[in-house]
XYZ file of C-alpha atoms in Angstrom:
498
model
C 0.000 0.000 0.000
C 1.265 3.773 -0.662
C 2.201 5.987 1.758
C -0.129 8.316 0.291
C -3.013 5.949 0.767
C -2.065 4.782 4.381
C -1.584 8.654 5.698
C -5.708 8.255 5.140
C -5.702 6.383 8.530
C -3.797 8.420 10.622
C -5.692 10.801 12.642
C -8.976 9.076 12.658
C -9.389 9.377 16.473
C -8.767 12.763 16.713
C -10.513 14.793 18.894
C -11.121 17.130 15.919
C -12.162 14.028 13.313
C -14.552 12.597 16.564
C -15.863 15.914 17.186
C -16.831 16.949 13.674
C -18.028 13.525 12.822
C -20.766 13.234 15.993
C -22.267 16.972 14.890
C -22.530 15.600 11.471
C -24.596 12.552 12.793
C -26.798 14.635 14.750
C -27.426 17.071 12.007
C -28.360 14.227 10.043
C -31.246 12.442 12.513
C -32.448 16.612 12.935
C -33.610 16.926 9.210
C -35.448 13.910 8.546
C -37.290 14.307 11.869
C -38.512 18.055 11.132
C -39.583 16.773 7.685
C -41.385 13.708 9.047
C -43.123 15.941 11.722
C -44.341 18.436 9.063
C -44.975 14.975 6.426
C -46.846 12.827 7.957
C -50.257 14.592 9.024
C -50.464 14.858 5.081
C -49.425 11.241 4.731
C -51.864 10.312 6.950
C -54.537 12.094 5.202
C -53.568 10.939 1.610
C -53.065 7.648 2.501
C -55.905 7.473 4.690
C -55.608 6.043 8.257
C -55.759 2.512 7.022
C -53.484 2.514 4.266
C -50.836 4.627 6.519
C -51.101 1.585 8.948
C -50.038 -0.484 6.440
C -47.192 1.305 5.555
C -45.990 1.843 8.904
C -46.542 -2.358 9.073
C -43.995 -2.408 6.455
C -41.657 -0.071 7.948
C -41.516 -2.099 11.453
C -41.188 -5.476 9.468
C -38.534 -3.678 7.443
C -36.742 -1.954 10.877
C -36.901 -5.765 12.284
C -35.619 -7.545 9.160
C -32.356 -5.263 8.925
C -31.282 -6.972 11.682
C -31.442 -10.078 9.858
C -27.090 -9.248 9.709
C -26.565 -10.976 12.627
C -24.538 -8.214 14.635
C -22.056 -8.875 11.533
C -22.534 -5.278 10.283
C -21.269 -4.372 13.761
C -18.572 -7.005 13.831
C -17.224 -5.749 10.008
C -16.812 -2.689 11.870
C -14.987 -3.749 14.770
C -12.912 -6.158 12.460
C -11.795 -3.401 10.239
C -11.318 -0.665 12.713
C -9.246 -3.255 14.824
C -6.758 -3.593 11.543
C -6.547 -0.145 11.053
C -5.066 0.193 14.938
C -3.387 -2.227 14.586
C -1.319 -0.987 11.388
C -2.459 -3.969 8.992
C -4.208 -1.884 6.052
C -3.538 -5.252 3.812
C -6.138 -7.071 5.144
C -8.749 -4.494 5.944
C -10.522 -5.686 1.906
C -9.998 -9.346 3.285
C -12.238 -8.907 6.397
C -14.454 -6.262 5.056
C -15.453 -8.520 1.924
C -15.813 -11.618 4.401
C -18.403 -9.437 5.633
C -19.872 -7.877 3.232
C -20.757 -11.401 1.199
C -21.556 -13.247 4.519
C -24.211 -10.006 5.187
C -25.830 -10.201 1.729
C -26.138 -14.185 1.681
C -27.891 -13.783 5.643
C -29.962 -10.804 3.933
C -30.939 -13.525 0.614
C -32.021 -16.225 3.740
C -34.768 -12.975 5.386
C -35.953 -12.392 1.996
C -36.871 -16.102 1.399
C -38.161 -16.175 5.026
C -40.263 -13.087 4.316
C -41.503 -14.297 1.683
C -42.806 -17.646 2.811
C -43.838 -16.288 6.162
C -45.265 -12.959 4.934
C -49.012 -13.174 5.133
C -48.733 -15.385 8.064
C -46.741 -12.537 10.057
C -49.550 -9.947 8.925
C -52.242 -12.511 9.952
C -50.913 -13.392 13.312
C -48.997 -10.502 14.219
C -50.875 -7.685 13.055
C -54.687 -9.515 12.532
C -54.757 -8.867 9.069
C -55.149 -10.549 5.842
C -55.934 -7.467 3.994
C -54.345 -8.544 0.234
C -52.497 -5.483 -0.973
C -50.904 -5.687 2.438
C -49.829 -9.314 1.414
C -48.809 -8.317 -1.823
C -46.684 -5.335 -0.728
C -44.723 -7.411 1.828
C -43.727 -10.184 -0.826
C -42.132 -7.051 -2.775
C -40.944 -6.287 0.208
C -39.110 -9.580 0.435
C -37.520 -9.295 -2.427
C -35.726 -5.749 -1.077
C -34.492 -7.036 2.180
C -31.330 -8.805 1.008
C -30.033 -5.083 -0.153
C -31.259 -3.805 3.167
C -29.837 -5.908 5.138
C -26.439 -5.704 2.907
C -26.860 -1.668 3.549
C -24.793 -2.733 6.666
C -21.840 -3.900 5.198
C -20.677 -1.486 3.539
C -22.000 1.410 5.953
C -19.629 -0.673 7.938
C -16.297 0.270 6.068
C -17.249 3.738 5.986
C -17.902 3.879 9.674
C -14.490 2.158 10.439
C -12.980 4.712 8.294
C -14.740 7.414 10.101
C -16.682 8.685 7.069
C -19.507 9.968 8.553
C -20.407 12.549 5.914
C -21.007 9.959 3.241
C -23.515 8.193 5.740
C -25.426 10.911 6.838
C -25.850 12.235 3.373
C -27.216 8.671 2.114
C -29.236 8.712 5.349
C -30.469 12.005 5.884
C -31.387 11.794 1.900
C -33.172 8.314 2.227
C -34.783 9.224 5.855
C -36.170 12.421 4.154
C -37.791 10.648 0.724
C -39.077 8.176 3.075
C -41.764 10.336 3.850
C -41.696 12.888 0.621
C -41.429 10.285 -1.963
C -44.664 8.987 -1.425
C -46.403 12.512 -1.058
C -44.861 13.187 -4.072
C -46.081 10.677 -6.282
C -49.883 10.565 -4.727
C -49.966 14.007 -5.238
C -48.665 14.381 -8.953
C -48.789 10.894 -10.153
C -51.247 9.656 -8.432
C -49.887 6.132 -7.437
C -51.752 3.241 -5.882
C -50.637 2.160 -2.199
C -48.614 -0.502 -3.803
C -46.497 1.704 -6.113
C -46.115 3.642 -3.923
C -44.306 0.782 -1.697
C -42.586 0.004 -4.770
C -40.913 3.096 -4.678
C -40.121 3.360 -1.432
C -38.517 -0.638 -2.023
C -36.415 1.107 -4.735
C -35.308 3.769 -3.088
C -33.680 1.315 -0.312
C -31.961 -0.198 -3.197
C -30.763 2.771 -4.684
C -29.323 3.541 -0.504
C -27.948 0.166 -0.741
C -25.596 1.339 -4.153
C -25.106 4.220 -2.672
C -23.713 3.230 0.686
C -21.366 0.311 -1.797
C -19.966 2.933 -4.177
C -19.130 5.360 -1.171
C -17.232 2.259 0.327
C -15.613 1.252 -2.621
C -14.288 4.624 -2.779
C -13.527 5.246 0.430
C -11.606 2.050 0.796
C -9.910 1.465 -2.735
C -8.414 -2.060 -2.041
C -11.779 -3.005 -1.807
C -12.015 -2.726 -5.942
C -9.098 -5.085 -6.316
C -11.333 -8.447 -6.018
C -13.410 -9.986 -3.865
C -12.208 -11.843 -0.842
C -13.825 -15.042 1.548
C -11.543 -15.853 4.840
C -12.953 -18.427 7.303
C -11.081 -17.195 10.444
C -12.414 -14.113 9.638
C -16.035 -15.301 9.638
C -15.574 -17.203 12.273
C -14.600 -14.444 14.281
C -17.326 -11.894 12.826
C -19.973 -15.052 14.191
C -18.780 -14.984 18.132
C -18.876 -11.627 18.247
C -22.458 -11.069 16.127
C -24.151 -13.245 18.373
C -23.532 -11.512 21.021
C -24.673 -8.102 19.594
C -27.628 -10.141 17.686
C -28.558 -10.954 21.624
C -28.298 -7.098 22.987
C -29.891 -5.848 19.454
C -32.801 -8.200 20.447
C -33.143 -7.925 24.143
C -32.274 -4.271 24.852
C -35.221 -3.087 22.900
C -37.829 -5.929 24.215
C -36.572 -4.712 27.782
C -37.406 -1.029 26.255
C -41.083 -2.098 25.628
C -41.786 -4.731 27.668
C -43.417 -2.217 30.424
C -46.203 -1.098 28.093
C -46.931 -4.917 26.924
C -47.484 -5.128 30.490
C -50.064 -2.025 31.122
C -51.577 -2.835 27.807
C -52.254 -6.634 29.043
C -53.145 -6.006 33.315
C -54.678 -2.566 33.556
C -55.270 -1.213 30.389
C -55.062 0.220 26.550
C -55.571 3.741 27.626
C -53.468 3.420 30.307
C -50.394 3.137 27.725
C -51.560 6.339 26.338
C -50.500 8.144 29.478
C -47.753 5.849 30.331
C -46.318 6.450 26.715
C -46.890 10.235 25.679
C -44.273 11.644 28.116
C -41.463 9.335 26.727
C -41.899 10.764 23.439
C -39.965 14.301 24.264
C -37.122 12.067 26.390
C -37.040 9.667 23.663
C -35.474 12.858 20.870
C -33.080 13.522 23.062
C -31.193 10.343 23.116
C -30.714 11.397 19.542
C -27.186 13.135 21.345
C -25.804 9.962 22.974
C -26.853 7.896 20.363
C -24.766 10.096 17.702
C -22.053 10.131 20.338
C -21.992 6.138 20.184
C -22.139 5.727 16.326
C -18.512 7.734 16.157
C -17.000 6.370 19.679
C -17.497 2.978 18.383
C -14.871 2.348 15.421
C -12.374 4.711 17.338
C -12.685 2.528 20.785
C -12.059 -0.272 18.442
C -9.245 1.053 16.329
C -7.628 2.617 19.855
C -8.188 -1.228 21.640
C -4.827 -2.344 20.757
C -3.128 1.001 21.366
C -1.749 2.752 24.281
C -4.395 2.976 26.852
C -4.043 6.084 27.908
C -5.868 7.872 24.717
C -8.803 4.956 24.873
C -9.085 5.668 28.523
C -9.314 9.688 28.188
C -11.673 9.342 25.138
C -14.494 6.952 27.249
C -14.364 9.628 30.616
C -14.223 12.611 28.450
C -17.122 11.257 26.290
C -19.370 9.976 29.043
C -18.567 13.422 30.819
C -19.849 14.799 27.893
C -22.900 13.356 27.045
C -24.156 13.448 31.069
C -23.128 17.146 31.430
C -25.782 17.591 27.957
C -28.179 15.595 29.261
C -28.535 16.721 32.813
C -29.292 20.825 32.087
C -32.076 19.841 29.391
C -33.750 16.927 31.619
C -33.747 19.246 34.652
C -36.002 21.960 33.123
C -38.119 19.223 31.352
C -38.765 17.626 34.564
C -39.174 20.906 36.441
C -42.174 22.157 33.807
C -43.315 18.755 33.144
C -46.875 19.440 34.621
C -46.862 22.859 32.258
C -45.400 21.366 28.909
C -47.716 18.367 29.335
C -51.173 20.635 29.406
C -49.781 22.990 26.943
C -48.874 19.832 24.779
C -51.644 17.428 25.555
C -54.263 18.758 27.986
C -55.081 18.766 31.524
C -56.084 15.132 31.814
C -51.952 14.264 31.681
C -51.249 16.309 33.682
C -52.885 14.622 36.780
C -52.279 10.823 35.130
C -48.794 11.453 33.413
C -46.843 14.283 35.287
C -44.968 11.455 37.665
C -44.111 9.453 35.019
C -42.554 11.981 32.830
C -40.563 13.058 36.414
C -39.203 9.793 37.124
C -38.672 8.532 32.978
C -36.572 11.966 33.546
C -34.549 10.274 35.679
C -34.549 6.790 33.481
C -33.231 8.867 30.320
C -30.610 10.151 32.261
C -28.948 6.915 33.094
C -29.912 5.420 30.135
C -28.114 7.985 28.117
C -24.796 7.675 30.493
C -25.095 3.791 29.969
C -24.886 3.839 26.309
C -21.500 5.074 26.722
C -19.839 1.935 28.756
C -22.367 -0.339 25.921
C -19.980 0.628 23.560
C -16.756 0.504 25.564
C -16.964 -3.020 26.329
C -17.395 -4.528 22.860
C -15.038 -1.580 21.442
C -12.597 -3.828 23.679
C -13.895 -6.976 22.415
C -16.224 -7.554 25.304
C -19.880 -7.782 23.191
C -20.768 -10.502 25.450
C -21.011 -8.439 28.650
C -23.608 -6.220 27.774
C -25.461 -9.110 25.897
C -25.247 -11.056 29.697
C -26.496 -8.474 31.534
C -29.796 -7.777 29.291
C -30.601 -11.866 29.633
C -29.840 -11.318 33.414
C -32.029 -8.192 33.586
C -34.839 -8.958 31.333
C -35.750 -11.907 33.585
C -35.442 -9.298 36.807
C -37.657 -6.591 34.570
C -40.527 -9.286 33.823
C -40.891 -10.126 37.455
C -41.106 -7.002 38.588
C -43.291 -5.680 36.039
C -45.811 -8.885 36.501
C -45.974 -7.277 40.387
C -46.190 -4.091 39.528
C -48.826 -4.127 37.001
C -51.359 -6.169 39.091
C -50.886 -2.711 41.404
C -53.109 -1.034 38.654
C -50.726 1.984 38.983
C -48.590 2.758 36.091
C -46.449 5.045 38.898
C -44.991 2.048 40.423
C -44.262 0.504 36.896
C -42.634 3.379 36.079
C -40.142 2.977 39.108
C -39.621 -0.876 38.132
C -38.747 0.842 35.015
C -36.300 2.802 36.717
C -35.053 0.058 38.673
C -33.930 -2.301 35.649
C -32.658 0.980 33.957
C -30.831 1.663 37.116
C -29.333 -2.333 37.747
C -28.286 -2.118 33.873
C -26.170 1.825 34.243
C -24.577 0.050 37.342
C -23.377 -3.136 35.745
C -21.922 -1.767 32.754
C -20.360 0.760 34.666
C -18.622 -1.847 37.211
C -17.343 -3.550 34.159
C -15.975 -0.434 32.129
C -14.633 0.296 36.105
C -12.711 -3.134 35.863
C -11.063 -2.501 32.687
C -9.805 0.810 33.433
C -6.759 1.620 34.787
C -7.911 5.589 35.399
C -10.248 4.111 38.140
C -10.145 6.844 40.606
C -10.495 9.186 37.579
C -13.678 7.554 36.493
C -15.268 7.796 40.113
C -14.424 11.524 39.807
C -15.635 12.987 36.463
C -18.336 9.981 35.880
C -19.814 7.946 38.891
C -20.505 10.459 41.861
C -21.532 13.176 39.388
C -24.097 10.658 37.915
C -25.681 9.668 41.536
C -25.363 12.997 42.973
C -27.532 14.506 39.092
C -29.969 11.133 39.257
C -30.933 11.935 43.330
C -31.879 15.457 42.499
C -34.167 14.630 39.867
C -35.511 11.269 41.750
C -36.529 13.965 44.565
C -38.123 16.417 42.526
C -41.660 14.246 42.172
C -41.360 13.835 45.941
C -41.256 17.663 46.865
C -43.746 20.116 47.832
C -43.666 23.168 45.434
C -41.416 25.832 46.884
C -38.799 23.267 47.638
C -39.191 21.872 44.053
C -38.446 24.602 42.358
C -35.297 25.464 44.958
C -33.934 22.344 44.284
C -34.532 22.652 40.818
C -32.962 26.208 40.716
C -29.964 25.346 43.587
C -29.128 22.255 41.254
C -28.920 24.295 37.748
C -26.598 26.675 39.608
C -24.475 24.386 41.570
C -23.925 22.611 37.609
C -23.560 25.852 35.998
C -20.884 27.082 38.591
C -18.474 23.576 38.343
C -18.739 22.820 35.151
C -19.108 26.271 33.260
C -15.392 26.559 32.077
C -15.947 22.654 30.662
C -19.178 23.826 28.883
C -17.216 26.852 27.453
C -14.355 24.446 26.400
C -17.050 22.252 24.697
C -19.046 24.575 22.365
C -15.956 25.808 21.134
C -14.759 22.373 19.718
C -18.217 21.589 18.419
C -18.224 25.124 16.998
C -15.439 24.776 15.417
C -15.831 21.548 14.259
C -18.891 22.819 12.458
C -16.778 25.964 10.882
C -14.400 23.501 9.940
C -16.894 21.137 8.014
């Protein structure tokens, strides 16, 4: 390989690279969202509220089959980011073709499964046997192989720290998903199944996309195709373990509302649900924070610690010093935005709820930090352990808490699981550090001391609420102002600079 070509890697963990790259993935989950929230009341009333149900069928069975990779999208990424720390570039089209075939053949199997299984999902799942609804999910099946192959390649370019070729295929494909099929009811007139057509062709269209932006961002990969056992066999033990969390961490994420829905009540969900839906945006910032830590925990795993070590405390630091202002004031007007939002009603049913999911977000936002630590180290199976550990804790103490009737006290066995999982994956980050006191400084005892202040806040009469609320912004503001300061001038500049 040239010098020129390997001078590509150096500097991909920078903070400048890491910094640019995570404002470039938030950027690109902000546009599609304000387009879908102006989009789909006109969807809706295009489509028709039946129709739109069937599309947003699709869309789930899609969002499920995607996953159909196995955790091997995430393991090509780990594989290749691993080479590039540890100086073999040679090998990088070796692995990332290993992947990239084994993903496509896995995506060929969910196609064939979709398609033999398709009107039995709809009929089982969803209690329908509505035809066009059969007919668009066996086109459907027929798309998911380049779906699911999507990952592969997204893969290299993650590795690679590429960031701006994803969120422009992303942001670009996120925002025709709901324009596209205004577009063509509105001038064309389409039918509800060419219009799912479309939408099939556009993923195919992402799919080339995301494979010519990896064949040019890694070259070697146009010198030939390439099949390695060891590396597949590798890419396997670690995708089952992320196949496991991919599976479990969201079922853990909904299981709560199952419950409601099945002891006390559909409408009950309503309230228990319509609070989250605020929290839920804002994990937009860790989650961007996660998709760039990722390949550089990886490609830094065989490296000097010291650099791996600063980059996990500075980056959880970060992402709880974000969080913690914003959730504050949302839990502190929670009554107010919820009867400005949704009426009065919440406010008496849903108030506590929104207070004490305030408190779950938090955590949960800090934890996906350490979730990416451990298998950036080559630990995927710690994470995956505790979510079978937990999920068997979370469905006892739901099936308690539901029979209660109260959907306050399954909101505090929410925070209880959320709370168990934070801890765990913290201890274990804790155990492979070797800047333990450091972590207990900047990460731990800030996190309990933030997650008691807004646990209390529910429990408060009103004067002390908002002194607490008002004592704890300034106490925050006072320590941490210079770090804020330091902060929006990288991101700042990383923007300027992109």
């Amino acid at each position: 390989m040239k010098e020129k070509e390997r001078s590509k890697y150096s500097g991909l963990t920078s903070n400048k690279v890491l910094a640019q790259n995570t404002l470039i993935t938030i950027l690109a989950k902000v546009f599609p969202l304000v387009v879908g929230i102006f989009a789909l009341p006109y969807l809706i009333s295009e489509l028709g509220e039946e129709k739109f149900g069937m599309l947003a069928i699709i869309w789930l069975i899609i969002s499920y089959f995607s996953m159909f990779d196995l955790g091997i999208g995430r393991a090509v990424v780990k594989e290749v980011s691993d080479l590039i720390g540890a100086n073999e570039y040679e090998e990088i089209p070796v692995a990332a073709w290993t992947g990239i075939i084994s993903i496509f053949l896995m995506g060929i199997l969910g196609g064939l499964i979709l398609y033999v299984t398709g009107e039995l999902i709809l009929n089982r799942a969803f209690d329908t046997t509505n035809q066009v609804a059969v007919d668009a999910l066996l086109y459907t099946s027929f798309a998911v192989p380049f779906i699911v192959a999507t990952t592969g390649f997204r893969a290299v370019l993650m590795a690679e720290q590429n960031f701006f070729a994803i969120s422009v295929i992303q942001s670009i494909n996120s925002i025709l998903n709901y324009l596209l099929p205004l577009l063509l009811l509105y001038f064309f007139g389409f039918e509800f199944i060419e219009i799912v057509i479309a939408l099939l062709i556009l993923k195919i269209v992402a799919f080339f996309a995301f494979a010519v932006s990896g064949l040019i961002s890694e070259p070697s990969l146009r010198s030939g195709t390439h099949f390695n056992k060891v590396y597949l066999s590798k890419m396997f033990h670690f995708g089952k373990w992320v196949t496991i969390s991919n599976v479990v961490g969201p079922l853990i994420s909904q299981l709560d509302r199952y419950f409601i829905a099945a002891v006390i009540s559909v409408s009950a969900v309503t309230f228990y649900t319509t609070p989250l839906e605020v929290l839920t945006k804002l994990m937009m910032v860790p989650m961007a924070f996660i998709t760039v830590l990722f390949p550089a925990f990886s490609t830094l795993a065989s490296k000097s610690h010291e650099r791996r070590e600063k980059l996990y405390l500075e980056s959880s630091k970060g992402v709880m010093l974000l969080l913690f202002p914003t959730i504050l004031i949302i839990s502190t007007f929670a009554d107010y935005g919820l009867k400005v939002w949704v009426g009065a009603e919440f406010v008496e049913k849903s108030t506590f709820v929104a207070q004490i999911f305030c408190v779950v977000f938090f955590l949960r936002g800090i934890a996906y930090i350490p979730a990416t630590y451990l298998p950036g180290l080559n630990r995927p199976d710690l994470p995956a352990k505790f979510h079978l550990f937990e999920i068997i804790v979370f469905v006892t103490g739901l099936y308690f808490a539901a029979r209660t009737g109260d959907i306050n006290i399954v909101a505090f066995v929410s925070l209880g699981i959320t709370a168990l999982d934070t801890l765990l994956l913290l201890f274990a980050a804790f155990n492979l550090l070797e800047q333990k006191s450091e972590m207990l400084k900047k990460i731990v005892w800030p996190m309990i001391f933030g997650a008691l202040i807004l646990l209390s806040l529910p429990f408060l009469e009103l004067v002390m609420f908002y002194m607490t609320s008002a004592i704890a912004l300034t106490i925050y503001l006072i320590t941490y102002h210079k770090y804020l300061f330091k902060i929006t001038g990288k991101l700042k500049k990383a923007l300027l600079d992109s």
